mmCIF file of C-alpha atoms and ligand atoms in Angstrom:
data_model
loop_
_atom_site.group_PDB
_atom_site.id
_atom_site.type_symbol
_atom_site.label_atom_id
_atom_site.label_comp_id
_atom_site.label_asym_id
_atom_site.label_seq_id
_atom_site.Cartn_x
_atom_site.Cartn_y
_atom_site.Cartn_z
ATOM 1 C CA MET A 1 -29.091 1.513 1.152
ATOM 2 C CA ILE A 2 -29.282 -0.193 4.535
ATOM 3 C CA ASN A 3 -28.420 1.780 7.646
ATOM 4 C CA SER A 4 -29.885 -0.346 10.419
ATOM 5 C CA ARG A 5 -30.354 0.305 14.103
ATOM 6 C CA ASP A 6 -32.012 -3.079 14.658
ATOM 7 C CA ILE A 7 -29.973 -5.456 16.792
ATOM 8 C CA HIS A 8 -31.450 -8.405 14.844
ATOM 9 C CA ASP A 9 -29.157 -7.331 12.000
ATOM 10 C CA LEU A 10 -26.064 -8.060 14.102
ATOM 11 C CA HIS A 11 -24.200 -11.382 13.950
ATOM 12 C CA PRO A 12 -25.925 -13.771 16.435
ATOM 13 C CA VAL A 13 -22.871 -13.869 18.711
ATOM 14 C CA VAL A 14 -22.725 -10.073 18.857
ATOM 15 C CA GLN A 15 -26.504 -9.874 19.219
ATOM 16 C CA ASP A 16 -26.313 -11.940 22.432
ATOM 17 C CA LYS A 17 -23.554 -9.758 23.851
ATOM 18 C CA CYS A 18 -25.450 -6.623 22.880
ATOM 19 C CA ARG A 19 -28.614 -7.849 24.609
ATOM 20 C CA ARG A 20 -26.702 -8.668 27.782
ATOM 21 C CA PHE A 21 -25.011 -5.267 27.605
ATOM 22 C CA LEU A 22 -28.384 -3.488 27.294
ATOM 23 C CA GLU A 23 -29.746 -5.483 30.252
ATOM 24 C CA GLU A 24 -26.736 -4.681 32.416
ATOM 25 C CA CYS A 25 -27.013 -0.992 31.554
ATOM 26 C CA LYS A 26 -30.687 -1.075 32.529
ATOM 27 C CA LYS A 27 -29.800 -2.757 35.839
ATOM 28 C CA SER A 28 -27.354 0.087 36.462
ATOM 29 C CA GLY A 29 -30.122 2.580 35.757
ATOM 30 C CA ILE A 30 -28.775 3.637 32.374
ATOM 31 C CA ASP A 31 -31.175 3.856 29.433
ATOM 32 C CA ILE A 32 -29.515 3.150 26.116
ATOM 33 C CA LEU A 33 -30.551 3.907 22.562
ATOM 34 C CA VAL A 34 -28.900 1.843 19.826
ATOM 35 C CA THR A 35 -28.239 4.282 16.976
ATOM 36 C CA SER A 36 -26.492 2.011 14.473
ATOM 37 C CA THR A 37 -25.857 -1.677 13.865
ATOM 38 C CA TYR A 38 -25.400 -2.944 10.314
ATOM 39 C CA ARG A 39 -24.473 -0.633 7.448
ATOM 40 C CA ASP A 40 -24.203 -1.830 3.873
ATOM 41 C CA SER A 41 -21.523 -0.589 1.457
ATOM 42 C CA GLU A 42 -23.679 2.204 0.086
ATOM 43 C CA ALA A 43 -24.498 3.533 3.550
ATOM 44 C CA GLN A 44 -20.838 3.324 4.599
ATOM 45 C CA ASN A 45 -19.671 5.245 1.529
ATOM 46 C CA ALA A 46 -22.350 7.889 2.114
ATOM 47 C CA LEU A 47 -21.076 8.293 5.667
ATOM 48 C CA TYR A 48 -17.474 8.502 4.429
ATOM 49 C CA ALA A 49 -18.481 11.222 1.956
ATOM 50 C CA GLN A 50 -19.793 13.373 4.808
ATOM 51 C CA GLY A 51 -17.273 16.158 5.488
ATOM 52 C CA ARG A 52 -15.331 15.278 2.341
ATOM 53 C CA THR A 53 -17.362 15.474 -0.879
ATOM 54 C CA ARG A 54 -20.603 16.250 0.973
ATOM 55 C CA PRO A 55 -21.481 18.779 3.672
ATOM 56 C CA GLY A 56 -21.105 18.025 7.365
ATOM 57 C CA LYS A 57 -18.473 16.988 9.842
ATOM 58 C CA ILE A 58 -16.139 14.036 9.206
ATOM 59 C CA VAL A 59 -17.473 11.140 11.285
ATOM 60 C CA THR A 60 -15.536 8.158 9.975
ATOM 61 C CA ASN A 61 -12.288 7.192 8.293
ATOM 62 C CA ALA A 62 -13.788 3.985 6.964
ATOM 63 C CA LYS A 63 -15.014 3.381 3.425
ATOM 64 C CA ALA A 64 -17.181 0.411 2.416
ATOM 65 C CA GLY A 65 -15.798 -2.823 3.871
ATOM 66 C CA GLN A 66 -13.469 -0.953 6.231
ATOM 67 C CA SER A 67 -15.892 -0.620 9.138
ATOM 68 C CA PHE A 68 -16.854 -3.474 11.451
ATOM 69 C CA HIS A 69 -20.448 -2.223 11.060
ATOM 70 C CA ASN A 70 -20.274 -3.564 7.480
ATOM 71 C CA TRP A 71 -19.627 -7.037 8.920
ATOM 72 C CA CYS A 72 -22.475 -7.005 11.491
ATOM 73 C CA VAL A 73 -20.145 -7.127 14.490
ATOM 74 C CA ALA A 74 -20.336 -3.514 15.749
ATOM 75 C CA PHE A 75 -23.012 -1.211 17.116
ATOM 76 C CA ASP A 76 -23.242 2.386 18.319
ATOM 77 C CA VAL A 77 -25.190 3.607 21.323
ATOM 78 C CA VAL A 78 -26.044 6.765 23.197
ATOM 79 C CA PRO A 79 -27.297 7.078 26.787
ATOM 80 C CA VAL A 80 -30.755 8.576 27.180
ATOM 81 C CA VAL A 81 -31.566 10.725 30.209
ATOM 82 C CA HIS A 82 -35.105 12.049 30.734
ATOM 83 C CA GLY A 83 -35.941 10.971 27.196
ATOM 84 C CA LYS A 84 -33.064 12.817 25.542
ATOM 85 C CA PRO A 85 -29.779 11.475 24.158
ATOM 86 C CA VAL A 86 -26.796 12.732 26.182
ATOM 87 C CA TRP A 87 -23.515 12.828 24.255
ATOM 88 C CA ASP A 88 -21.250 14.748 26.624
ATOM 89 C CA ASP A 89 -21.511 13.136 30.080
ATOM 90 C CA THR A 90 -18.081 11.545 30.648
ATOM 91 C CA ASP A 91 -19.145 9.674 33.794
ATOM 92 C CA ILE A 92 -22.035 7.943 32.046
ATOM 93 C CA TRP A 93 -19.795 7.017 29.098
ATOM 94 C CA LEU A 94 -17.194 5.533 31.456
ATOM 95 C CA SER A 95 -19.898 3.457 33.173
ATOM 96 C CA ILE A 96 -21.223 2.282 29.821
ATOM 97 C CA GLY A 97 -17.719 1.424 28.632
ATOM 98 C CA HIS A 98 -17.086 -0.550 31.809
ATOM 99 C CA ILE A 99 -20.342 -2.497 31.395
ATOM 100 C CA GLY A 100 -19.513 -3.202 27.737
ATOM 101 C CA ARG A 101 -16.092 -4.589 28.660
ATOM 102 C CA SER A 102 -17.665 -6.789 31.361
ATOM 103 C CA CYS A 103 -19.947 -8.236 28.644
ATOM 104 C CA GLY A 104 -16.942 -9.188 26.509
ATOM 105 C CA LEU A 105 -17.247 -6.275 24.115
ATOM 106 C CA GLU A 106 -14.476 -4.052 22.878
ATOM 107 C CA TRP A 107 -15.199 -0.387 23.608
ATOM 108 C CA ALA A 108 -13.878 2.148 21.101
ATOM 109 C CA GLY A 109 -13.767 4.752 23.882
ATOM 110 C CA ASP A 110 -10.575 2.947 24.952
ATOM 111 C CA TRP A 111 -8.892 3.406 21.586
ATOM 112 C CA LYS A 112 -5.824 5.645 21.510
ATOM 113 C CA SER A 113 -6.273 6.888 17.961
ATOM 114 C CA PHE A 114 -9.748 8.061 16.929
ATOM 115 C CA PRO A 115 -11.530 7.081 20.187
ATOM 116 C CA GLU A 116 -15.267 6.710 19.637
ATOM 117 C CA LYS A 117 -17.305 6.473 22.839
ATOM 118 C CA PRO A 118 -20.578 5.327 21.185
ATOM 119 C CA HIS A 119 -18.937 2.362 19.421
ATOM 120 C CA PHE A 120 -18.803 -1.237 20.682
ATOM 121 C CA GLN A 121 -17.729 -4.321 18.800
ATOM 122 C CA PHE A 122 -16.885 -7.996 19.114
ATOM 123 C CA THR A 123 -14.617 -9.383 16.429
ATOM 124 C CA GLY A 124 -13.459 -12.604 18.096
ATOM 125 C CA GLY A 125 -9.895 -11.581 17.276
ATOM 126 C CA LEU A 126 -10.658 -11.324 13.554
ATOM 127 C CA THR A 127 -9.326 -8.338 11.624
ATOM 128 C CA LEU A 128 -11.058 -6.349 8.891
ATOM 129 C CA LYS A 129 -8.886 -8.209 6.418
ATOM 130 C CA ASP A 130 -10.175 -11.537 7.763
ATOM 131 C CA PHE A 131 -13.787 -10.402 7.287
ATOM 132 C CA GLN A 132 -12.965 -9.047 3.824
ATOM 133 C CA ASN A 133 -11.544 -12.475 2.975
ATOM 134 C CA GLY A 134 -14.810 -14.154 3.924
ATOM 135 C CA LYS A 135 -14.055 -15.268 7.471
ATOM 136 C CA THR A 136 -16.679 -14.704 10.131
ATOM 137 C CA LEU A 137 -17.310 -15.418 13.800
HETATM 138 ZN ZN1 LIG B 201 -19.562 2.496 15.360
#
């Protein structure tokens, strides 16, 4: 099972954008921890099981192949303040989202249904179906 938080596991195009994003956050005085990059099918299904067939809170609606993390084009982050991850500071999230957009990333905090502040992706206009059919960036 692979559940990576290493940005080297992202698609090279997304890796570049992620690096620039992390630099820009740093310049703005925001420390960022990358919590997830690539997830293989097994890891995705384990996550999907959480809150359904296994204990915990539901954290995703995506099964294997249905998350952009499975295609190496998405990553999750959390801001770190005084060495601790901070999940609930709206102002910091808005700043991070703004920086992500300026780096050409799509920020899931903008999504109307199931908004996800930690999640950023770059799909180059490709859909999940495209990736499932073997297309890539
Ligand atoms: Zn994500």
